[in-house]
Short mmCIF file of C-alpha atoms and ligand atoms in Angstrom, two decimals:
data_model
loop_
_atom_site.label_atom_id
_atom_site.label_comp_id
_atom_site.label_asym_id
_atom_site.label_seq_id
_atom_site.Cartn_x
_atom_site.Cartn_y
_atom_site.Cartn_z
CA MET A 1401 -2.25 -30.65 -90.01
CA ALA A 1402 -5.42 -28.88 -88.30
CA ASP A 1403 -8.16 -29.97 -86.37
CA PHE A 1404 -11.37 -30.23 -87.48
CA ASN A 1405 -14.81 -31.43 -86.10
CA LEU A 1406 -17.58 -32.79 -88.34
CA SER A 1407 -21.09 -33.45 -87.33
CA PHE A 1408 -23.00 -36.48 -88.49
CA PRO A 1409 -26.98 -37.08 -87.91
CA ASN A 1410 -25.88 -39.17 -85.14
CA TYR A 1411 -22.38 -38.24 -84.08
CA GLN A 1412 -19.61 -35.66 -84.07
CA LEU A 1413 -16.26 -36.50 -85.61
CA GLU A 1414 -12.78 -35.09 -84.42
CA LEU A 1415 -10.55 -35.14 -87.47
CA GLU A 1416 -6.91 -34.06 -88.16
CA ALA A 1417 -6.00 -33.22 -92.01
CA ASP A 1418 -4.44 -30.38 -93.91
CA GLN A 1419 -7.86 -29.16 -95.32
CA LEU A 1420 -11.38 -30.15 -95.19
CA GLU A 1421 -13.93 -29.38 -98.13
CA PRO A 1422 -17.50 -31.17 -98.97
CA ALA A 1423 -17.99 -33.32 -101.68
CA PRO A 1424 -20.97 -34.77 -103.30
CA GLY A 1425 -22.57 -37.37 -99.88
CA GLY A 1426 -19.49 -36.42 -97.69
CA HIS A 1427 -16.30 -34.55 -97.46
CA LEU A 1428 -12.66 -34.16 -99.10
CA LEU A 1429 -9.71 -34.48 -96.87
CA THR A 1430 -6.66 -33.33 -98.20
CA GLY A 1431 -3.27 -34.62 -96.39
CA GLN A 1432 -0.67 -37.52 -96.60
CA ALA A 1433 -1.42 -38.73 -93.31
CA LEU A 1434 -4.85 -38.24 -91.32
CA ARG A 1435 -6.00 -39.26 -88.10
CA ILE A 1436 -10.16 -39.43 -86.57
CA THR A 1437 -11.43 -40.09 -83.77
CA LEU A 1438 -14.23 -42.26 -83.35
CA PRO A 1439 -16.84 -41.08 -80.66
CA PHE A 1440 -18.60 -45.02 -80.89
CA ALA A 1441 -17.38 -48.55 -80.50
CA PRO A 1442 -17.93 -49.97 -83.96
CA ARG A 1443 -19.32 -53.41 -84.06
CA ARG A 1444 -18.07 -54.36 -87.42
CA MET A 1445 -14.62 -52.80 -89.48
CA TYR A 1446 -14.50 -53.25 -93.50
CA ARG A 1447 -10.79 -54.15 -94.00
CA HIS A 1448 -9.60 -53.98 -97.54
CA GLY A 1449 -6.58 -56.37 -98.70
CA PHE A 1450 -4.05 -55.17 -100.50
CA HIS A 1451 -4.34 -57.58 -104.03
CA SER A 1452 -7.35 -59.33 -105.53
CA TRP A 1453 -5.97 -62.76 -102.92
CA SER A 1454 -5.95 -61.01 -100.08
CA GLN A 1455 -8.91 -61.09 -97.67
CA ALA A 1456 -11.43 -58.45 -98.24
CA GLY A 1457 -14.43 -58.17 -96.05
CA TRP A 1458 -16.67 -56.70 -92.81
CA LEU A 1459 -14.79 -58.19 -89.69
CA ASP A 1460 -16.73 -58.68 -86.33
CA LEU A 1461 -14.92 -56.37 -83.42
CA ASP A 1462 -16.27 -58.45 -80.93
CA ARG A 1463 -14.53 -61.91 -82.32
CA GLU A 1464 -10.78 -62.45 -81.69
CA HIS A 1465 -8.56 -62.64 -84.71
CA HIS A 1466 -5.76 -64.50 -85.32
CA PRO A 1467 -2.56 -63.29 -87.41
CA PRO A 1468 -2.44 -65.20 -90.75
CA LEU A 1469 0.60 -68.05 -89.90
CA LEU A 1470 0.86 -68.95 -93.72
CA ARG A 1471 1.25 -65.24 -94.56
CA GLN A 1472 3.60 -64.40 -92.10
CA LEU A 1473 6.47 -67.23 -94.08
CA TRP A 1474 6.33 -65.15 -96.98
CA PRO A 1475 5.28 -61.60 -95.98
CA GLN A 1476 6.24 -60.15 -99.28
CA GLN A 1477 3.26 -62.16 -100.78
CA ASP A 1478 0.61 -59.93 -99.20
CA ASP A 1479 1.21 -56.62 -97.90
CA PRO A 1480 3.74 -57.01 -94.98
CA ASP A 1481 2.74 -53.67 -93.04
CA LEU A 1482 -0.96 -55.02 -93.23
CA LEU A 1483 0.18 -57.99 -91.43
CA GLU A 1484 1.56 -55.72 -88.39
CA ASN A 1485 -1.64 -54.63 -86.99
CA TYR A 1486 -3.79 -57.66 -88.50
CA PRO A 1487 -6.68 -57.60 -89.28
CA PHE A 1488 -6.98 -53.74 -88.38
CA ALA A 1489 -4.80 -52.45 -91.09
CA SER A 1490 -6.53 -51.88 -94.74
CA SER A 1491 -5.25 -51.12 -97.93
CA GLY A 1492 -7.04 -48.06 -99.79
CA LEU A 1493 -10.11 -47.65 -97.83
CA ILE A 1494 -11.36 -48.69 -94.38
CA ALA A 1495 -15.14 -48.44 -92.89
CA PHE A 1496 -16.85 -49.18 -90.04
CA GLU A 1497 -20.13 -49.97 -88.76
CA ALA A 1498 -22.13 -47.36 -86.54
CA ASP A 1499 -25.81 -47.58 -86.06
CA PRO A 1500 -27.43 -50.29 -87.66
CA GLY A 1501 -27.33 -49.95 -91.51
CA ARG A 1502 -25.21 -46.97 -91.52
CA VAL A 1503 -21.38 -46.94 -92.29
CA LEU A 1504 -18.23 -44.53 -91.89
CA LEU A 1505 -16.22 -44.81 -94.68
CA LEU A 1506 -12.88 -43.27 -95.36
CA GLY A 1507 -11.28 -43.91 -98.84
CA ALA A 1508 -7.93 -42.86 -100.43
CA LEU A 1509 -7.97 -41.24 -103.99
CA SER A 1510 -4.87 -41.77 -104.25
CA VAL A 1511 -2.56 -44.96 -104.56
CA ASP A 1512 -0.32 -46.56 -101.71
CA ALA A 1513 -2.97 -45.65 -99.01
CA ARG A 1514 -2.69 -47.55 -95.86
CA LEU A 1515 -5.44 -47.16 -93.03
CA GLU A 1516 -5.44 -48.39 -89.54
CA TRP A 1517 -7.89 -48.80 -86.77
CA ARG A 1518 -6.74 -48.85 -83.18
CA ALA A 1519 -9.51 -47.73 -80.89
CA PRO A 1520 -10.39 -45.29 -81.09
CA HIS A 1521 -8.48 -43.62 -83.67
CA VAL A 1522 -8.35 -44.21 -87.55
CA SER A 1523 -5.27 -43.53 -88.74
CA ALA A 1524 -4.19 -43.38 -92.84
CA ALA A 1525 -1.35 -42.40 -94.57
CA ILE A 1526 0.14 -42.51 -98.17
CA GLN A 1527 3.23 -43.93 -98.58
CA SER A 1528 4.99 -41.33 -100.76
CA HIS A 1529 8.32 -40.36 -101.63
CA ARG A 1530 7.39 -37.19 -103.35
CA PRO A 1531 5.91 -34.97 -100.29
CA GLU A 1532 4.69 -32.16 -102.69
CA GLU A 1533 2.20 -34.52 -104.44
CA LYS A 1534 -1.29 -33.40 -102.86
CA HIS A 1535 -3.37 -36.39 -101.31
CA ARG A 1536 -7.05 -36.33 -101.08
CA TRP A 1537 -9.18 -38.84 -99.32
CA TYR A 1538 -13.23 -39.11 -98.96
CA LEU A 1539 -14.94 -39.43 -95.78
CA ALA A 1540 -18.81 -39.97 -95.64
CA GLU A 1541 -21.33 -41.30 -93.61
CA GLY A 1542 -24.79 -43.07 -94.24
CA ALA A 1543 -26.74 -45.78 -96.19
CA GLU A 1544 -23.31 -48.64 -96.87
CA MET A 1545 -24.27 -48.82 -100.61
CA GLU A 1546 -24.67 -44.82 -100.97
CA VAL A 1547 -21.62 -44.43 -99.15
CA PHE A 1548 -19.50 -46.62 -101.22
CA ASN A 1549 -21.22 -45.87 -104.29
CA GLY A 1550 -20.17 -42.22 -103.77
CA TYR A 1551 -16.30 -43.63 -103.31
CA ALA A 1552 -16.43 -45.38 -106.86
CA GLN A 1553 -17.49 -42.61 -108.36
CA LEU A 1554 -14.94 -40.31 -107.20
CA LEU A 1555 -12.49 -43.20 -107.73
CA SER A 1556 -13.94 -43.17 -111.34
CA GLU A 1557 -12.93 -39.87 -112.14
CA LYS A 1558 -9.49 -40.02 -110.42
CA PHE A 1559 -8.61 -42.92 -112.60
CA SER A 1560 -10.69 -42.47 -115.57
CA ALA A 1561 -12.30 -45.70 -115.35
CA ARG A 1562 -15.03 -46.92 -117.31
CA VAL A 1563 -16.99 -50.00 -118.34
CA THR A 1564 -18.38 -49.87 -121.29
CA ASP A 1565 -18.99 -53.42 -122.85
CA PRO A 1566 -20.26 -56.23 -121.12
CA ALA A 1567 -17.14 -58.79 -120.02
CA PRO A 1568 -16.07 -61.23 -122.26
CA ARG A 1569 -17.25 -64.68 -121.37
CA VAL A 1570 -14.40 -67.33 -120.86
CA TRP A 1571 -13.31 -70.60 -121.16
CA CYS A 1572 -10.10 -70.90 -118.70
CA SER A 1573 -7.92 -74.14 -118.48
CA TRP A 1574 -6.16 -73.48 -115.14
CA TYR A 1575 -9.40 -75.14 -112.76
CA SER A 1576 -9.38 -78.30 -114.62
CA LEU A 1577 -5.97 -79.07 -115.87
CA TYR A 1578 -4.31 -76.64 -113.94
CA ARG A 1579 -0.08 -77.19 -115.26
CA ASN A 1580 -0.85 -80.44 -116.97
CA ILE A 1581 -2.00 -78.37 -120.50
CA SER A 1582 -0.55 -79.45 -123.85
CA GLU A 1583 -1.02 -78.47 -127.21
CA PRO A 1584 -3.12 -81.50 -128.32
CA GLN A 1585 -5.54 -80.99 -125.55
CA MET A 1586 -6.18 -77.50 -126.03
CA LEU A 1587 -6.94 -78.36 -129.60
CA ASP A 1588 -9.09 -81.07 -128.42
CA ILE A 1589 -11.08 -78.90 -125.98
CA LEU A 1590 -11.60 -76.55 -128.85
CA ARG A 1591 -12.91 -78.98 -130.83
CA ASP A 1592 -15.37 -79.86 -128.11
CA LEU A 1593 -16.30 -76.33 -127.34
CA HIS A 1594 -17.62 -75.85 -130.75
CA SER A 1595 -21.36 -74.50 -130.09
CA LEU A 1596 -21.20 -73.19 -127.12
CA PRO A 1597 -20.92 -69.16 -126.84
CA PHE A 1598 -17.59 -68.41 -125.35
CA ASP A 1599 -15.96 -65.27 -126.48
CA VAL A 1600 -12.27 -66.08 -125.12
CA PHE A 1601 -10.86 -69.46 -124.79
CA GLN A 1602 -7.38 -68.66 -122.35
CA ILE A 1603 -4.61 -70.57 -122.21
CA ASP A 1604 -3.38 -70.84 -118.50
CA ASP A 1605 -0.35 -71.44 -116.24
CA GLY A 1606 1.78 -74.56 -117.94
CA TRP A 1607 2.33 -73.65 -121.46
CA GLN A 1608 5.76 -71.69 -120.85
CA GLN A 1609 9.03 -72.80 -120.45
CA HIS A 1610 9.63 -71.37 -117.14
CA ILE A 1611 8.37 -68.12 -114.82
CA GLY A 1612 10.05 -65.57 -116.87
CA HIS A 1613 10.92 -67.66 -119.39
CA TRP A 1614 8.09 -66.85 -121.58
CA GLN A 1615 8.48 -69.01 -124.34
CA PRO A 1616 6.51 -72.75 -125.16
CA ASN A 1617 7.46 -75.50 -123.59
CA HIS A 1618 7.62 -79.20 -125.25
CA ARG A 1619 4.11 -79.74 -125.02
CA PHE A 1620 3.37 -77.04 -126.93
CA PRO A 1621 5.58 -77.90 -130.27
CA SER A 1622 3.95 -75.82 -132.78
CA GLY A 1623 4.52 -72.84 -131.04
CA MET A 1624 1.92 -70.19 -129.40
CA ALA A 1625 1.24 -68.05 -132.72
CA HIS A 1626 0.07 -71.66 -134.15
CA LEU A 1627 -2.34 -72.13 -131.37
CA ALA A 1628 -3.47 -68.54 -131.15
CA ALA A 1629 -4.45 -69.24 -134.77
CA ALA A 1630 -6.08 -72.52 -134.36
CA VAL A 1631 -8.44 -70.74 -131.27
CA ARG A 1632 -9.22 -67.50 -133.79
CA GLN A 1633 -10.05 -70.01 -136.12
CA ALA A 1634 -12.61 -71.86 -133.89
CA GLY A 1635 -14.01 -68.41 -133.49
CA PHE A 1636 -12.54 -67.69 -130.26
CA THR A 1637 -10.34 -64.37 -129.03
CA PRO A 1638 -6.98 -66.00 -127.94
CA GLY A 1639 -6.63 -65.56 -124.02
CA LEU A 1640 -3.37 -66.18 -122.64
CA TRP A 1641 -1.87 -65.96 -119.09
CA LEU A 1642 1.53 -64.67 -118.14
CA ALA A 1643 3.02 -63.36 -114.81
CA PRO A 1644 5.21 -60.66 -116.74
CA PHE A 1645 6.40 -59.12 -113.23
CA ILE A 1646 7.79 -62.02 -111.65
CA ALA A 1647 10.27 -64.38 -112.56
CA ALA A 1648 12.17 -68.11 -110.99
CA PRO A 1649 15.59 -67.73 -110.48
CA SER A 1650 16.77 -70.65 -113.06
CA SER A 1651 15.07 -67.81 -115.70
CA PRO A 1652 17.27 -66.34 -118.38
CA VAL A 1653 15.94 -62.56 -117.64
CA PHE A 1654 16.70 -63.39 -113.89
CA GLN A 1655 19.92 -65.32 -114.70
CA GLN A 1656 21.20 -62.70 -116.67
CA HIS A 1657 19.83 -59.76 -115.29
CA PRO A 1658 19.44 -59.89 -111.50
CA GLU A 1659 20.05 -56.14 -111.27
CA TRP A 1660 16.59 -55.71 -112.81
CA PHE A 1661 14.66 -57.03 -109.64
CA ILE A 1662 13.79 -55.47 -106.95
CA GLN A 1663 16.16 -55.57 -103.79
CA ASP A 1664 16.09 -56.11 -100.20
CA ALA A 1665 17.94 -53.64 -97.67
CA VAL A 1666 21.37 -55.58 -98.10
CA GLY A 1667 20.89 -55.28 -102.00
CA ALA A 1668 19.92 -59.14 -102.40
CA PRO A 1669 17.08 -59.95 -104.38
CA LEU A 1670 13.57 -59.61 -102.40
CA PRO A 1671 12.05 -62.96 -102.61
CA ALA A 1672 8.07 -62.19 -103.74
CA GLY A 1673 7.07 -65.22 -102.55
CA GLU A 1674 6.90 -69.15 -103.13
CA ASN A 1675 5.33 -71.20 -106.10
CA TRP A 1676 6.39 -73.25 -108.79
CA GLY A 1677 8.85 -75.38 -106.45
CA GLY A 1678 10.80 -72.52 -104.96
CA SER A 1679 11.16 -68.24 -104.96
CA PHE A 1680 10.40 -65.99 -107.38
CA TYR A 1681 11.33 -62.34 -107.55
CA GLY A 1682 9.51 -58.83 -108.79
CA LEU A 1683 10.87 -56.89 -111.53
CA ASP A 1684 12.33 -53.42 -110.64
CA VAL A 1685 10.06 -51.45 -113.20
CA THR A 1686 12.18 -48.47 -112.75
CA HIS A 1687 15.02 -50.06 -114.54
CA PRO A 1688 15.12 -48.51 -117.57
CA GLN A 1689 16.31 -52.12 -119.34
CA ALA A 1690 13.47 -53.90 -117.49
CA GLN A 1691 11.19 -51.63 -119.03
CA GLN A 1692 12.33 -52.59 -122.41
CA TRP A 1693 12.36 -56.44 -121.42
CA LEU A 1694 8.64 -55.99 -120.37
CA GLN A 1695 7.53 -54.14 -123.06
CA GLU A 1696 9.11 -56.67 -125.87
CA LEU A 1697 7.34 -59.48 -124.06
CA ILE A 1698 3.90 -57.91 -124.39
CA HIS A 1699 4.65 -57.28 -127.84
CA GLN A 1700 5.61 -60.92 -128.35
CA VAL A 1701 2.44 -62.36 -126.96
CA THR A 1702 0.27 -59.66 -128.96
CA ALA A 1703 2.09 -60.63 -131.80
CA TRP A 1704 1.57 -64.24 -131.34
CA GLY A 1705 -2.36 -63.21 -131.70
CA TYR A 1706 -3.06 -63.18 -127.92
CA THR A 1707 -5.61 -59.86 -127.51
CA TYR A 1708 -6.92 -61.13 -123.94
CA LEU A 1709 -4.16 -61.42 -121.41
CA LYS A 1710 -4.48 -62.75 -118.01
CA LEU A 1711 -1.70 -60.79 -116.12
CA ASP A 1712 -0.98 -62.35 -112.79
CA PHE A 1713 1.14 -62.52 -109.67
CA LEU A 1714 0.92 -58.71 -110.50
CA TYR A 1715 1.71 -57.61 -107.12
CA GLY A 1716 5.44 -58.65 -107.75
CA ALA A 1717 6.08 -55.18 -109.31
CA ALA A 1718 4.69 -53.63 -105.98
CA LEU A 1719 6.79 -55.16 -103.55
CA ARG A 1720 8.04 -52.92 -100.25
CA GLY A 1721 12.03 -53.18 -101.54
CA ALA A 1722 14.58 -50.75 -103.04
CA ARG A 1723 14.59 -49.92 -106.89
CA GLN A 1724 16.74 -48.11 -109.03
CA GLN A 1725 14.07 -45.08 -109.01
CA ASP A 1726 12.84 -44.37 -105.50
CA ILE A 1727 8.97 -44.46 -105.74
CA ALA A 1728 6.59 -45.67 -103.59
CA SER A 1729 5.48 -49.45 -104.74
CA GLU A 1730 2.39 -48.87 -106.00
CA GLN A 1731 3.35 -45.93 -107.86
CA ALA A 1732 5.87 -48.45 -109.02
CA TYR A 1733 3.33 -51.07 -109.97
CA ARG A 1734 1.37 -48.15 -112.19
CA LEU A 1735 3.99 -47.60 -114.35
CA ALA A 1736 4.68 -51.01 -115.00
CA MET A 1737 0.94 -51.27 -115.82
CA GLN A 1738 1.53 -47.87 -118.08
CA LEU A 1739 4.10 -49.54 -120.03
CA VAL A 1740 2.01 -53.15 -120.39
CA ARG A 1741 -0.99 -50.99 -121.76
CA GLN A 1742 1.11 -48.97 -123.81
CA ALA A 1743 2.64 -52.10 -125.17
CA ALA A 1744 -0.27 -54.18 -125.51
CA GLY A 1745 -2.50 -51.23 -127.41
CA PRO A 1746 -5.83 -50.56 -126.04
CA GLN A 1747 -7.90 -53.29 -128.02
CA THR A 1748 -6.14 -55.62 -125.73
CA TYR A 1749 -8.25 -57.22 -123.07
CA ILE A 1750 -6.18 -57.05 -120.01
CA LEU A 1751 -7.33 -58.81 -116.55
CA ALA A 1752 -5.12 -58.16 -113.91
CA CYS A 1753 -4.77 -61.23 -111.10
CA GLY A 1754 -3.16 -61.15 -107.50
CA ALA A 1755 -2.87 -57.47 -108.33
CA PRO A 1756 -3.09 -54.45 -106.27
CA VAL A 1757 -6.50 -52.98 -106.42
CA LEU A 1758 -6.88 -49.42 -106.24
CA ALA A 1759 -3.60 -49.04 -108.39
CA THR A 1760 -5.26 -50.97 -111.34
CA LEU A 1761 -8.07 -48.61 -112.08
CA GLY A 1762 -8.04 -47.05 -115.18
CA LEU A 1763 -5.36 -49.86 -116.43
CA ALA A 1764 -6.98 -53.13 -116.93
CA ASP A 1765 -10.51 -54.01 -117.92
CA GLY A 1766 -10.75 -57.01 -115.60
CA LEU A 1767 -9.48 -57.60 -111.98
CA ARG A 1768 -9.88 -60.74 -109.82
CA ILE A 1769 -11.40 -59.17 -106.83
CA GLY A 1770 -10.94 -62.71 -104.97
CA PRO A 1771 -8.91 -65.89 -103.99
CA ASP A 1772 -8.86 -68.66 -106.25
CA VAL A 1773 -12.24 -71.31 -106.41
CA SER A 1774 -11.72 -74.90 -106.15
CA PRO A 1775 -13.86 -77.85 -106.63
CA PHE A 1776 -14.77 -78.27 -103.16
CA TRP A 1777 -16.41 -75.64 -100.83
CA ASP A 1778 -14.08 -74.69 -97.98
CA ASN A 1779 -10.10 -75.04 -97.41
CA TYR A 1780 -11.04 -75.56 -93.51
CA ASP A 1781 -7.28 -76.49 -91.93
CA ARG A 1782 -5.75 -73.58 -93.89
CA THR A 1783 -8.28 -71.22 -93.03
CA HIS A 1784 -8.57 -72.33 -89.49
CA TYR A 1785 -5.16 -73.85 -88.19
CA LEU A 1786 -3.09 -71.37 -90.42
CA SER A 1787 -5.70 -68.50 -89.55
CA ASP A 1788 -5.18 -67.93 -94.00
CA PRO A 1789 -8.38 -66.81 -95.17
CA THR A 1790 -6.96 -66.49 -98.89
CA GLY A 1791 -6.20 -70.07 -99.85
CA PRO A 1792 -8.18 -71.78 -102.92
CA SER A 1793 -11.64 -72.14 -101.94
CA CYS A 1794 -14.97 -71.50 -102.71
CA ARG A 1795 -16.16 -69.94 -99.33
CA ASN A 1796 -13.28 -67.58 -99.56
CA ALA A 1797 -13.65 -66.45 -102.78
CA LEU A 1798 -17.37 -65.63 -102.42
CA SER A 1799 -16.35 -63.98 -99.02
CA THR A 1800 -13.82 -61.73 -100.27
CA SER A 1801 -15.70 -61.58 -103.97
CA LEU A 1802 -18.83 -59.95 -102.52
CA ALA A 1803 -16.76 -57.19 -100.23
CA ARG A 1804 -15.28 -56.05 -103.51
CA LEU A 1805 -19.03 -55.47 -105.69
CA TRP A 1806 -18.79 -51.61 -104.68
CA LEU A 1807 -15.67 -51.92 -107.52
CA LYS A 1808 -18.05 -52.94 -110.28
CA PRO A 1809 -18.98 -49.49 -111.91
CA LEU A 1810 -14.84 -49.23 -112.33
CA LEU A 1811 -13.71 -51.93 -114.15
CA HIS A 1812 -15.02 -55.75 -114.93
CA ILE A 1813 -14.87 -57.71 -111.68
CA ASP A 1814 -14.26 -61.67 -111.69
CA PRO A 1815 -14.90 -63.84 -109.21
CA ASP A 1816 -13.22 -66.25 -110.83
CA VAL A 1817 -15.00 -69.64 -112.79
CA VAL A 1818 -18.46 -71.25 -112.02
CA PHE A 1819 -18.17 -75.17 -111.92
CA PHE A 1820 -20.71 -77.03 -114.01
CA ARG A 1821 -19.38 -80.80 -114.02
CA THR A 1822 -19.88 -83.38 -111.36
CA ARG A 1823 -16.93 -85.21 -112.61
CA TYR A 1824 -13.56 -84.63 -110.13
CA ASN A 1825 -15.83 -82.15 -108.23
CA LEU A 1826 -16.77 -82.37 -104.40
CA LEU A 1827 -19.32 -79.35 -104.60
CA GLN A 1828 -22.56 -80.02 -104.27
CA PRO A 1829 -25.61 -78.79 -106.87
CA GLU A 1830 -26.12 -75.77 -104.25
CA GLU A 1831 -22.94 -74.60 -103.75
CA LYS A 1832 -22.37 -74.77 -107.77
CA ILE A 1833 -25.81 -72.71 -107.94
CA VAL A 1834 -23.74 -69.84 -105.41
CA LEU A 1835 -21.12 -69.48 -107.76
CA GLN A 1836 -23.43 -68.91 -110.76
CA ARG A 1837 -25.06 -66.53 -108.80
CA LEU A 1838 -21.87 -64.87 -107.89
CA ALA A 1839 -21.17 -64.67 -111.40
CA GLN A 1840 -24.33 -63.12 -111.93
CA ALA A 1841 -23.89 -60.70 -109.36
CA CYS A 1842 -20.48 -59.65 -110.53
CA GLY A 1843 -21.39 -59.82 -114.24
CA PHE A 1844 -18.40 -62.29 -115.41
CA PHE A 1845 -18.76 -65.19 -116.80
CA ALA A 1846 -16.53 -67.92 -116.98
CA THR A 1847 -15.56 -71.75 -116.52
CA SER A 1848 -12.66 -74.06 -116.80
CA ASP A 1849 -15.00 -77.37 -117.11
CA LEU A 1850 -14.00 -79.49 -119.73
CA PRO A 1851 -16.80 -80.20 -122.15
CA ALA A 1852 -15.76 -83.81 -122.17
CA TRP A 1853 -16.20 -83.97 -118.71
CA LEU A 1854 -19.88 -82.44 -118.70
CA ASP A 1855 -23.06 -84.70 -119.20
CA PRO A 1856 -25.67 -83.30 -121.74
CA HIS A 1857 -27.66 -81.49 -118.77
CA GLU A 1858 -24.35 -79.79 -117.65
CA ARG A 1859 -23.57 -78.90 -121.22
CA GLN A 1860 -27.02 -77.31 -121.26
CA ALA A 1861 -26.62 -75.42 -117.87
CA VAL A 1862 -23.16 -73.85 -119.36
CA GLN A 1863 -25.27 -72.82 -122.56
CA ALA A 1864 -27.66 -71.31 -120.61
CA PHE A 1865 -25.36 -69.75 -117.94
CA LEU A 1866 -23.30 -68.25 -120.80
CA GLN A 1867 -26.30 -66.86 -123.02
CA HIS A 1868 -28.42 -65.08 -120.33
CA ARG A 1869 -26.81 -62.26 -118.55
CA PRO A 1870 -29.50 -61.06 -115.55
CA HIS A 1871 -29.86 -57.86 -114.26
CA ALA A 1872 -28.26 -57.53 -111.23
CA ALA A 1873 -29.07 -55.12 -108.73
CA ARG A 1874 -26.96 -55.20 -105.40
CA LEU A 1875 -29.97 -54.52 -102.54
CA SER A 1876 -27.86 -55.00 -99.79
CA ARG A 1877 -24.28 -56.36 -98.26
CA TYR A 1878 -25.09 -59.54 -99.30
CA ARG A 1879 -28.28 -59.55 -101.03
CA VAL A 1880 -28.50 -58.92 -104.82
CA ALA A 1881 -31.65 -58.93 -106.93
CA LEU A 1882 -30.98 -60.81 -110.26
CA ASP A 1883 -33.77 -60.53 -112.96
CA GLY A 1884 -35.58 -58.98 -110.02
CA HIS A 1885 -35.13 -62.32 -107.88
CA ILE A 1886 -33.93 -61.71 -104.78
CA PHE A 1887 -30.39 -63.68 -103.89
CA ASP A 1888 -29.02 -63.75 -100.29
CA PHE A 1889 -25.44 -64.93 -100.27
CA GLU A 1890 -24.88 -64.53 -96.15
CA PRO A 1891 -25.83 -67.79 -95.10
CA TYR A 1892 -23.10 -69.15 -97.64
CA LEU A 1893 -20.59 -67.49 -95.44
CA GLN A 1894 -20.96 -69.16 -92.38
CA ALA A 1895 -17.83 -71.18 -91.32
C1 9PG B 2759 -1.80 -70.74 -112.40
C2 9PG B 2759 -2.91 -69.91 -111.45
C3 9PG B 2759 -4.08 -69.44 -112.31
C4 9PG B 2759 -5.29 -68.68 -110.90
C5 9PG B 2759 -4.55 -67.38 -110.19
C6 9PG B 2759 -3.00 -67.90 -109.60
O1 9PG B 2759 1.10 -69.40 -104.21
N1 9PG B 2759 -0.07 -68.64 -103.95
O2 9PG B 2759 -0.48 -67.90 -102.96
C7 9PG B 2759 -0.71 -68.69 -105.65
C8 9PG B 2759 -2.06 -67.90 -105.49
C9 9PG B 2759 -3.10 -67.80 -106.56
C10 9PG B 2759 -2.72 -68.78 -107.11
C11 9PG B 2759 -1.58 -69.38 -107.32
C12 9PG B 2759 -0.63 -69.56 -106.42
O3 9PG B 2759 -3.44 -69.25 -108.22
O4 9PG B 2759 -5.43 -66.83 -109.22
O5 9PG B 2759 -6.03 -68.37 -111.60
O6 9PG B 2759 -4.20 -68.62 -112.98
O7 9PG B 2759 -2.49 -68.28 -110.42
O8 9PG B 2759 -0.58 -70.53 -111.70
#
């Protein structure tokens, strides 16, 4: 490591890195680890969470921040290392607000990067087991939109990420029926959707035998290929949810091959989190037989006719644990995604959910950029008493999704669904509009409302929402222009 001095318009920065060279709008640093000394006391810090549901956003540094109690119960469900110095540890990138309107950003151009703020130092390191690799970082100071955009450009080159077509418009079963789905009901909905201009009809969690056991359960008696054919017949692309990198302990794959799963320090399977009534485990995709199982699974669902896959709980392949082959966790995740992409083919649309963010670039078509929405605005108890801003809630989804709008040039960004229904819904009309504006800002149009639950005006609103994609231009951190009309999200972020 060497010491460098960088001059910016309003201050000088001392930093330690292997190398430093100029780059568009900033500098490229090289090194497995870096350290920067900030000559100012930042007012706000941009923290970027590990995966889709993890918290991202600008934190006020003069406020007190509490450790997320709920996450500490299941540290693997987020990045356990980021919980250590919460919320001052960040995944992939970090930024600071210096003078009003100006930011300093440090972003990795590699996966497995963790950054941390301990005044007055920013330290950053790549969790790499391959020291011969050369790791690069982007450091830029300037107007917020320009700095983040400069970083996105470099990421796009690094990961060959490209956005071409507009995102498909999706009907998804989750936020109306949750796990209570069945074949007859799906057929009824298909019929009721008829003239609504959706591209994809996506069946969510609830069709499978169990997590890891990806065969239809008794509520889907004709099988998944039959349903895919009915979806196509109705004029939509068949979409299916699955969580290919995790398994429940009772699933055949886990029962028969516990050694295909990521292990803890003493060789026991490492729990990846808690849901579906128990723990679940993450697939070790460095295991050749696990790789084969994974590719056969993806072949199976595409052979059924599903060409839109919502792949969920993807962080399960990126747990910090022991694998057959000793590679870093996000590298293992990327390997898993490459295998999936290879098996699914280039034409299958992959929506990554619960997914490590930077490590998904170039491999998925779309990415969920926040936690789940809900038919209510806030999840006050979980947010405040358990200090967990990642629970299902529109406010949490809005806050984290807005913080990830800068990813838009890199892939389709999915802020989750918009609600139009009044039935089974506590959202106020204004709150539903905010979700629509968020979807428009992201350019991703999805809903879950059962057509039978909509009154004629609501159905009309869905139709209009799907038919017109306004031109979206981001003006500042929380403001966008939609067809030239300025919308400010900031008032809706207040607790
Ligand atoms: C299906 C759902 C939907 C939804 C996904 C995901 O335990 N958890 O922390 C947890 C987080 C998110 C979550 C479920 C559980 O939702 O985001 O759209 O597909 O899975 O189960």
